[in-house]
C-alpha angles and dihedrals in degrees: 000000000000124000106213097175115129108253120234117258112288092005116147114254106221132187114206118196103196130136096193114084091199093053090044090055091049091049093048090048090058091045090054087072089070119093116251094024112241122250104241125205112188127211122186102190147001098289096049091043093055091043090053092050092050097047104037144040119234137192097200137014121211116192139181113229099226125040131166098248099015142030134220095244091057089048089050091052091051092048094048089052097046104032109011094169095059114095115245118205124185115221105189144138096212104046106130127198095261092048091048092052090049090048092053090048090054095049110278116148102206144331132226124196115230088229088064103039090144089084093053097094092052091046091053093046091049091049090050092050092049091048091051091049090049091050091049091051090048092049090048091051092049091047091049091049091050091049092050091049092047092047091049090050093049094046090050092050092045093050090049089052092048091050090050091049091050093050098042094044090054090054095058101037122109098203142001090263091050091047092050093049094048094045094049091048094050095045089046089053089052090049091051091053090050091049090055090051091050088055090056091044090246091298128123114311131211109255091223089059091049091053094045092047092053093050101037095080086064091058093153085081096059107144093021096076113066118199114205114177140096124267118233097059105124128200131193123257091255092051092046092054093047093046091048091056093044093050091047090056091048096050092044091051090047089051094051104035111359141061095314093055092082134039098259109047126099138192127218120198113196128181131176136170110246137172124235127219091280093051094252116146115246137170119242109202121181131188112200125184124193137167097033131118121295111295118243121192107234118241094215130047108234131194092270093055091046091050096052094045113029093021090054090050092050101039100036104024082236142147108238122181133176123206120192096206123178093245094049147309116296128195128184127192124184115185138161119271091231 
């Protein structure tokens, strides 16, 4: 007999393996004391038991120990193989001590004698509580393992980035002092980007916060850097790190050679959401300098230029372009929202 009624919300879904209709009625009568009352699906033999397992989901299995064409131990073995996390409780009148010990060893959760069915509801509720606790522990362990893997991956990527910064900064430095100053500035910019990500628990970060965080260390230029873009545009952790480094290179270059190297120049940072030809949402970010000294196209490509062009392409899947215009350096970056 199969009970196909839809169970009430949060009701326990229970599979009862019992060949005796009288015993099944007595068992269901005791289960009716539970609130909400469990939804009971009954199986009477091996075929109906396996069919029920394959076609339904259950929270608890109750099983007689001895059946005409089947036995409880065989049912236990099948259940442990198919749904090992579902509690299995024997409800029997003939379960001896040795059989009970063997049943626990093979994965049974509890057993209730038919002569003492009054304790069946509490046994089911306890089994459900223990199963929930076990599932929570399992979820916590999986979550912890994922966090450790993610942390390991991020540390590895960060160290690779630091090593690259160390090597490339050494290539373009004119002296030990110059090397030290550039290296400290770049690693500090990377640290600032990480700090912002820690604040957002390594989730998506508002682009406005990324831009502000990259420029704030250069607070002597307050009022000379104009931010023009909407809040509420969020970027991934990887994008936030890459953007932080790119913006650091731009503001450092503006401070040394561009519009922030004198008392008159200004920088405007503009970003807007746009759609490409395929309708995909992208971010169009532009860095515009004006009022600085005459712009000279550099003869050599340094680490900073490589970072904001090739680095942008690699890290952001973006199109990054520099224009050395007469009225000031311009940089445009178009990258996917995700």
